[in-house]
């Protein structure tokens, strides 16, 4: 049963792993050092 759950998670379609870093980028632009943010990506 545990295997089924794991498989479901693995099969879960991921839209974009870079979605979280996208919002912070906007804030970074307003920040004093937007360059480090780009480097992080």
mmCIF file as Biopython writes it, N, C-alpha, C and O atoms, coordinates in Angstrom:
data_model
#
loop_
_atom_site.group_PDB
_atom_site.id
_atom_site.type_symbol
_atom_site.label_atom_id
_atom_site.label_alt_id
_atom_site.label_comp_id
_atom_site.label_asym_id
_atom_site.label_entity_id
_atom_site.label_seq_id
_atom_site.pdbx_PDB_ins_code
_atom_site.Cartn_x
_atom_site.Cartn_y
_atom_site.Cartn_z
_atom_site.occupancy
_atom_site.B_iso_or_equiv
_atom_site.auth_seq_id
_atom_site.auth_asym_id
_atom_site.pdbx_PDB_model_num
ATOM 1   N N  . UNK A ? 1  ? 0.843  -1.204 0.000   1.0 0.0 1  A 1 
ATOM 2   C CA . UNK A ? 1  ? 0.000  0.000  0.000   1.0 0.0 1  A 1 
ATOM 3   C C  . UNK A ? 1  ? 0.877  1.253  0.000   1.0 0.0 1  A 1 
ATOM 4   O O  . UNK A ? 1  ? 0.573  2.241  -0.669  1.0 0.0 1  A 1 
ATOM 5   N N  . UNK A ? 2  ? 1.949  1.194  0.748   1.0 0.0 2  A 1 
ATOM 6   C CA . UNK A ? 2  ? 2.861  2.350  0.825   1.0 0.0 2  A 1 
ATOM 7   C C  . UNK A ? 2  ? 3.428  2.649  -0.563  1.0 0.0 2  A 1 
ATOM 8   O O  . UNK A ? 2  ? 3.589  3.807  -0.948  1.0 0.0 2  A 1 
ATOM 9   N N  . UNK A ? 3  ? 3.727  1.576  -1.305  1.0 0.0 3  A 1 
ATOM 10  C CA . UNK A ? 3  ? 4.298  1.743  -2.650  1.0 0.0 3  A 1 
ATOM 11  C C  . UNK A ? 3  ? 3.347  2.543  -3.537  1.0 0.0 3  A 1 
ATOM 12  O O  . UNK A ? 3  ? 3.772  3.426  -4.282  1.0 0.0 3  A 1 
ATOM 13  N N  . UNK A ? 4  ? 2.058  2.224  -3.449  1.0 0.0 4  A 1 
ATOM 14  C CA . UNK A ? 4  ? 1.060  2.917  -4.273  1.0 0.0 4  A 1 
ATOM 15  C C  . UNK A ? 4  ? 1.109  4.416  -3.993  1.0 0.0 4  A 1 
ATOM 16  O O  . UNK A ? 4  ? 1.059  5.234  -4.912  1.0 0.0 4  A 1 
ATOM 17  N N  . UNK A ? 5  ? 1.208  4.760  -2.724  1.0 0.0 5  A 1 
ATOM 18  C CA . UNK A ? 5  ? 1.251  6.184  -2.359  1.0 0.0 5  A 1 
ATOM 19  C C  . UNK A ? 5  ? 2.486  6.854  -2.955  1.0 0.0 5  A 1 
ATOM 20  O O  . UNK A ? 5  ? 2.407  7.955  -3.500  1.0 0.0 5  A 1 
ATOM 21  N N  . UNK A ? 6  ? 3.615  6.182  -2.845  1.0 0.0 6  A 1 
ATOM 22  C CA . UNK A ? 6  ? 4.867  6.722  -3.372  1.0 0.0 6  A 1 
ATOM 23  C C  . UNK A ? 6  ? 4.752  6.928  -4.875  1.0 0.0 6  A 1 
ATOM 24  O O  . UNK A ? 6  ? 5.166  7.960  -5.402  1.0 0.0 6  A 1 
ATOM 25  N N  . UNK A ? 7  ? 4.187  5.938  -5.562  1.0 0.0 7  A 1 
ATOM 26  C CA . UNK A ? 7  ? 4.043  6.028  -7.018  1.0 0.0 7  A 1 
ATOM 27  C C  . UNK A ? 7  ? 3.180  7.233  -7.387  1.0 0.0 7  A 1 
ATOM 28  O O  . UNK A ? 7  ? 3.497  7.980  -8.313  1.0 0.0 7  A 1 
ATOM 29  N N  . UNK A ? 8  ? 2.085  7.407  -6.649  1.0 0.0 8  A 1 
ATOM 30  C CA . UNK A ? 8  ? 1.172  8.527  -6.926  1.0 0.0 8  A 1 
ATOM 31  C C  . UNK A ? 8  ? 1.938  9.844  -6.821  1.0 0.0 8  A 1 
ATOM 32  O O  . UNK A ? 8  ? 1.775  10.740 -7.649  1.0 0.0 8  A 1 
ATOM 33  N N  . UNK A ? 9  ? 2.769  9.943  -5.798  1.0 0.0 9  A 1 
ATOM 34  C CA . UNK A ? 9  ? 3.542  11.187 -5.614  1.0 0.0 9  A 1 
ATOM 35  C C  . UNK A ? 9  ? 4.493  11.397 -6.786  1.0 0.0 9  A 1 
ATOM 36  O O  . UNK A ? 9  ? 4.619  12.509 -7.301  1.0 0.0 9  A 1 
ATOM 37  N N  . UNK A ? 10 ? 5.160  10.329 -7.203  1.0 0.0 10 A 1 
ATOM 38  C CA . UNK A ? 10 ? 6.138  10.420 -8.292  1.0 0.0 10 A 1 
ATOM 39  C C  . UNK A ? 10 ? 5.413  10.770 -9.597  1.0 0.0 10 A 1 
ATOM 40  O O  . UNK A ? 10 ? 5.940  11.501 -10.435 1.0 0.0 10 A 1 
ATOM 41  N N  . UNK A ? 11 ? 4.197  10.234 -9.753  1.0 0.0 11 A 1 
ATOM 42  C CA . UNK A ? 11 ? 3.436  10.487 -10.981 1.0 0.0 11 A 1 
ATOM 43  C C  . UNK A ? 11 ? 2.841  11.896 -10.989 1.0 0.0 11 A 1 
ATOM 44  O O  . UNK A ? 11 ? 2.447  12.409 -12.036 1.0 0.0 11 A 1 
ATOM 45  N N  . UNK A ? 12 ? 2.782  12.509 -9.810  1.0 0.0 12 A 1 
ATOM 46  C CA . UNK A ? 12 ? 2.193  13.851 -9.718  1.0 0.0 12 A 1 
ATOM 47  C C  . UNK A ? 12 ? 2.872  14.783 -10.722 1.0 0.0 12 A 1 
ATOM 48  O O  . UNK A ? 12 ? 4.086  14.976 -10.659 1.0 0.0 12 A 1 
ATOM 49  N N  . UNK A ? 13 ? 2.105  15.359 -11.643 1.0 0.0 13 A 1 
ATOM 50  C CA . UNK A ? 13 ? 2.665  16.255 -12.663 1.0 0.0 13 A 1 
ATOM 51  C C  . UNK A ? 13 ? 3.111  17.583 -12.056 1.0 0.0 13 A 1 
ATOM 52  O O  . UNK A ? 13 ? 2.297  18.330 -11.513 1.0 0.0 13 A 1 
ATOM 53  N N  . UNK A ? 14 ? 4.390  17.866 -12.152 1.0 0.0 14 A 1 
ATOM 54  C CA . UNK A ? 14 ? 4.905  19.129 -11.592 1.0 0.0 14 A 1 
ATOM 55  C C  . UNK A ? 14 ? 4.885  20.226 -12.662 1.0 0.0 14 A 1 
ATOM 56  O O  . UNK A ? 14 ? 5.506  20.078 -13.714 1.0 0.0 14 A 1 
ATOM 57  N N  . UNK A ? 15 ? 4.174  21.323 -12.395 1.0 0.0 15 A 1 
ATOM 58  C CA . UNK A ? 15 ? 4.095  22.436 -13.360 1.0 0.0 15 A 1 
ATOM 59  C C  . UNK A ? 15 ? 5.459  23.078 -13.586 1.0 0.0 15 A 1 
ATOM 60  O O  . UNK A ? 15 ? 5.957  23.111 -14.711 1.0 0.0 15 A 1 
ATOM 61  N N  . UNK A ? 16 ? 6.058  23.586 -12.516 1.0 0.0 16 A 1 
ATOM 62  C CA . UNK A ? 16 ? 7.367  24.246 -12.667 1.0 0.0 16 A 1 
ATOM 63  C C  . UNK A ? 16 ? 8.033  24.372 -11.303 1.0 0.0 16 A 1 
ATOM 64  O O  . UNK A ? 16 ? 7.508  25.041 -10.412 1.0 0.0 16 A 1 
ATOM 65  N N  . UNK A ? 17 ? 9.167  23.741 -11.140 1.0 0.0 17 A 1 
ATOM 66  C CA . UNK A ? 17 ? 9.904  23.801 -9.871  1.0 0.0 17 A 1 
ATOM 67  C C  . UNK A ? 17 ? 10.461 25.198 -9.607  1.0 0.0 17 A 1 
ATOM 68  O O  . UNK A ? 17 ? 10.900 25.494 -8.496  1.0 0.0 17 A 1 
ATOM 69  N N  . UNK A ? 18 ? 10.443 26.050 -10.622 1.0 0.0 18 A 1 
ATOM 70  C CA . UNK A ? 18 ? 10.984 27.412 -10.461 1.0 0.0 18 A 1 
ATOM 71  C C  . UNK A ? 18 ? 9.875  28.390 -10.084 1.0 0.0 18 A 1 
ATOM 72  O O  . UNK A ? 18 ? 10.090 29.602 -10.054 1.0 0.0 18 A 1 
ATOM 73  N N  . UNK A ? 19 ? 8.672  27.847 -9.792  1.0 0.0 19 A 1 
ATOM 74  C CA . UNK A ? 19 ? 7.548  28.733 -9.452  1.0 0.0 19 A 1 
ATOM 75  C C  . UNK A ? 19 ? 7.820  29.509 -8.163  1.0 0.0 19 A 1 
ATOM 76  O O  . UNK A ? 19 ? 7.608  30.722 -8.129  1.0 0.0 19 A 1 
ATOM 77  N N  . UNK A ? 20 ? 8.282  28.848 -7.110  1.0 0.0 20 A 1 
ATOM 78  C CA . UNK A ? 20 ? 8.555  29.542 -5.841  1.0 0.0 20 A 1 
ATOM 79  C C  . UNK A ? 20 ? 9.560  30.684 -5.995  1.0 0.0 20 A 1 
ATOM 80  O O  . UNK A ? 20 ? 9.305  31.783 -5.502  1.0 0.0 20 A 1 
ATOM 81  N N  . UNK A ? 21 ? 10.685 30.460 -6.657  1.0 0.0 21 A 1 
ATOM 82  C CA . UNK A ? 21 ? 11.700 31.503 -6.824  1.0 0.0 21 A 1 
ATOM 83  C C  . UNK A ? 21 ? 11.194 32.664 -7.683  1.0 0.0 21 A 1 
ATOM 84  O O  . UNK A ? 21 ? 11.766 33.754 -7.641  1.0 0.0 21 A 1 
ATOM 85  N N  . UNK A ? 22 ? 10.139 32.448 -8.454  1.0 0.0 22 A 1 
ATOM 86  C CA . UNK A ? 22 ? 9.626  33.510 -9.324  1.0 0.0 22 A 1 
ATOM 87  C C  . UNK A ? 22 ? 9.111  34.705 -8.506  1.0 0.0 22 A 1 
ATOM 88  O O  . UNK A ? 22 ? 9.544  35.833 -8.744  1.0 0.0 22 A 1 
ATOM 89  N N  . UNK A ? 23 ? 8.199  34.486 -7.550  1.0 0.0 23 A 1 
ATOM 90  C CA . UNK A ? 23 ? 7.673  35.591 -6.730  1.0 0.0 23 A 1 
ATOM 91  C C  . UNK A ? 23 ? 8.781  36.353 -5.999  1.0 0.0 23 A 1 
ATOM 92  O O  . UNK A ? 23 ? 8.803  37.583 -6.046  1.0 0.0 23 A 1 
ATOM 93  N N  . UNK A ? 24 ? 9.695  35.661 -5.331  1.0 0.0 24 A 1 
ATOM 94  C CA . UNK A ? 24 ? 10.789 36.327 -4.613  1.0 0.0 24 A 1 
ATOM 95  C C  . UNK A ? 24 ? 11.606 37.219 -5.551  1.0 0.0 24 A 1 
ATOM 96  O O  . UNK A ? 24 ? 12.134 38.246 -5.123  1.0 0.0 24 A 1 
ATOM 97  N N  . UNK A ? 25 ? 11.711 36.841 -6.808  1.0 0.0 25 A 1 
ATOM 98  C CA . UNK A ? 25 ? 12.492 37.620 -7.772  1.0 0.0 25 A 1 
ATOM 99  C C  . UNK A ? 25 ? 11.927 39.043 -7.847  1.0 0.0 25 A 1 
ATOM 100 O O  . UNK A ? 25 ? 12.682 40.015 -7.860  1.0 0.0 25 A 1 
ATOM 101 N N  . UNK A ? 26 ? 10.601 39.157 -7.896  1.0 0.0 26 A 1 
ATOM 102 C CA . UNK A ? 26 ? 9.961  40.474 -7.973  1.0 0.0 26 A 1 
ATOM 103 C C  . UNK A ? 26 ? 10.425 41.332 -6.798  1.0 0.0 26 A 1 
ATOM 104 O O  . UNK A ? 26 ? 10.800 42.491 -6.972  1.0 0.0 26 A 1 
ATOM 105 N N  . UNK A ? 27 ? 10.394 40.746 -5.598  1.0 0.0 27 A 1 
ATOM 106 C CA . UNK A ? 27 ? 10.822 41.471 -4.391  1.0 0.0 27 A 1 
ATOM 107 C C  . UNK A ? 27 ? 12.301 41.790 -4.474  1.0 0.0 27 A 1 
ATOM 108 O O  . UNK A ? 27 ? 12.738 42.856 -4.041  1.0 0.0 27 A 1 
ATOM 109 N N  . UNK A ? 28 ? 13.072 40.865 -5.030  1.0 0.0 28 A 1 
ATOM 110 C CA . UNK A ? 28 ? 14.520 41.065 -5.135  1.0 0.0 28 A 1 
ATOM 111 C C  . UNK A ? 28 ? 14.827 42.266 -6.018  1.0 0.0 28 A 1 
ATOM 112 O O  . UNK A ? 28 ? 15.764 43.018 -5.750  1.0 0.0 28 A 1 
ATOM 113 N N  . UNK A ? 29 ? 14.034 42.445 -7.072  1.0 0.0 29 A 1 
ATOM 114 C CA . UNK A ? 29 ? 14.264 43.565 -7.990  1.0 0.0 29 A 1 
ATOM 115 C C  . UNK A ? 29 ? 14.217 44.878 -7.217  1.0 0.0 29 A 1 
ATOM 116 O O  . UNK A ? 29 ? 15.029 45.776 -7.441  1.0 0.0 29 A 1 
ATOM 117 N N  . UNK A ? 30 ? 13.241 44.975 -6.292  1.0 0.0 30 A 1 
ATOM 118 C CA . UNK A ? 30 ? 13.100 46.195 -5.495  1.0 0.0 30 A 1 
ATOM 119 C C  . UNK A ? 30 ? 14.199 46.284 -4.453  1.0 0.0 30 A 1 
ATOM 120 O O  . UNK A ? 30 ? 14.478 47.359 -3.924  1.0 0.0 30 A 1 
ATOM 121 N N  . UNK A ? 31 ? 14.823 45.149 -4.160  1.0 0.0 31 A 1 
ATOM 122 C CA . UNK A ? 31 ? 15.886 45.119 -3.148  1.0 0.0 31 A 1 
ATOM 123 C C  . UNK A ? 31 ? 17.135 45.837 -3.637  1.0 0.0 31 A 1 
ATOM 124 O O  . UNK A ? 31 ? 17.187 46.291 -4.780  1.0 0.0 31 A 1 
ATOM 125 N N  . UNK A ? 32 ? 18.150 45.941 -2.765  1.0 0.0 32 A 1 
ATOM 126 C CA . UNK A ? 32 ? 19.391 46.631 -3.097  1.0 0.0 32 A 1 
ATOM 127 C C  . UNK A ? 32 ? 20.322 45.760 -3.944  1.0 0.0 32 A 1 
ATOM 128 O O  . UNK A ? 32 ? 21.134 46.270 -4.716  1.0 0.0 32 A 1 
ATOM 129 N N  . UNK A ? 33 ? 20.193 44.440 -3.789  1.0 0.0 33 A 1 
ATOM 130 C CA . UNK A ? 33 ? 21.095 43.531 -4.516  1.0 0.0 33 A 1 
ATOM 131 C C  . UNK A ? 33 ? 20.307 42.450 -5.253  1.0 0.0 33 A 1 
ATOM 132 O O  . UNK A ? 33 ? 20.181 41.329 -4.759  1.0 0.0 33 A 1 
ATOM 133 N N  . UNK A ? 34 ? 19.775 42.781 -6.436  1.0 0.0 34 A 1 
ATOM 134 C CA . UNK A ? 34 ? 19.015 41.814 -7.236  1.0 0.0 34 A 1 
ATOM 135 C C  . UNK A ? 34 ? 19.931 40.817 -7.938  1.0 0.0 34 A 1 
ATOM 136 O O  . UNK A ? 34 ? 19.465 39.802 -8.456  1.0 0.0 34 A 1 
ATOM 137 N N  . UNK A ? 35 ? 21.220 41.102 -7.958  1.0 0.0 35 A 1 
ATOM 138 C CA . UNK A ? 35 ? 22.176 40.223 -8.641  1.0 0.0 35 A 1 
ATOM 139 C C  . UNK A ? 35 ? 22.297 38.874 -7.935  1.0 0.0 35 A 1 
ATOM 140 O O  . UNK A ? 35 ? 22.254 37.839 -8.599  1.0 0.0 35 A 1 
ATOM 141 N N  . UNK A ? 36 ? 22.446 38.855 -6.602  1.0 0.0 36 A 1 
ATOM 142 C CA . UNK A ? 36 ? 22.582 37.593 -5.858  1.0 0.0 36 A 1 
ATOM 143 C C  . UNK A ? 36 ? 21.391 36.671 -6.125  1.0 0.0 36 A 1 
ATOM 144 O O  . UNK A ? 36 ? 21.547 35.452 -6.180  1.0 0.0 36 A 1 
ATOM 145 N N  . UNK A ? 37 ? 20.212 37.252 -6.289  1.0 0.0 37 A 1 
ATOM 146 C CA . UNK A ? 37 ? 19.018 36.446 -6.534  1.0 0.0 37 A 1 
ATOM 147 C C  . UNK A ? 37 ? 19.181 35.673 -7.837  1.0 0.0 37 A 1 
ATOM 148 O O  . UNK A ? 37 ? 18.862 34.486 -7.905  1.0 0.0 37 A 1 
ATOM 149 N N  . UNK A ? 38 ? 19.675 36.344 -8.863  1.0 0.0 38 A 1 
ATOM 150 C CA . UNK A ? 38 ? 19.873 35.699 -10.164 1.0 0.0 38 A 1 
ATOM 151 C C  . UNK A ? 38 ? 20.883 34.572 -10.029 1.0 0.0 38 A 1 
ATOM 152 O O  . UNK A ? 38 ? 20.714 33.500 -10.610 1.0 0.0 38 A 1 
ATOM 153 N N  . UNK A ? 39 ? 21.925 34.820 -9.265  1.0 0.0 39 A 1 
ATOM 154 C CA . UNK A ? 39 ? 22.979 33.823 -9.073  1.0 0.0 39 A 1 
ATOM 155 C C  . UNK A ? 39 ? 22.405 32.597 -8.381  1.0 0.0 39 A 1 
ATOM 156 O O  . UNK A ? 39 ? 22.792 31.466 -8.677  1.0 0.0 39 A 1 
ATOM 157 N N  . UNK A ? 40 ? 21.481 32.828 -7.458  1.0 0.0 40 A 1 
ATOM 158 C CA . UNK A ? 40 ? 20.870 31.733 -6.701  1.0 0.0 40 A 1 
ATOM 159 C C  . UNK A ? 40 ? 20.163 30.774 -7.655  1.0 0.0 40 A 1 
ATOM 160 O O  . UNK A ? 40 ? 20.213 29.557 -7.476  1.0 0.0 40 A 1 
ATOM 161 N N  . UNK A ? 41 ? 19.508 31.330 -8.663  1.0 0.0 41 A 1 
ATOM 162 C CA . UNK A ? 41 ? 18.758 30.494 -9.611  1.0 0.0 41 A 1 
ATOM 163 C C  . UNK A ? 41 ? 19.770 29.671 -10.397 1.0 0.0 41 A 1 
ATOM 164 O O  . UNK A ? 41 ? 19.387 28.884 -11.262 1.0 0.0 41 A 1 
#
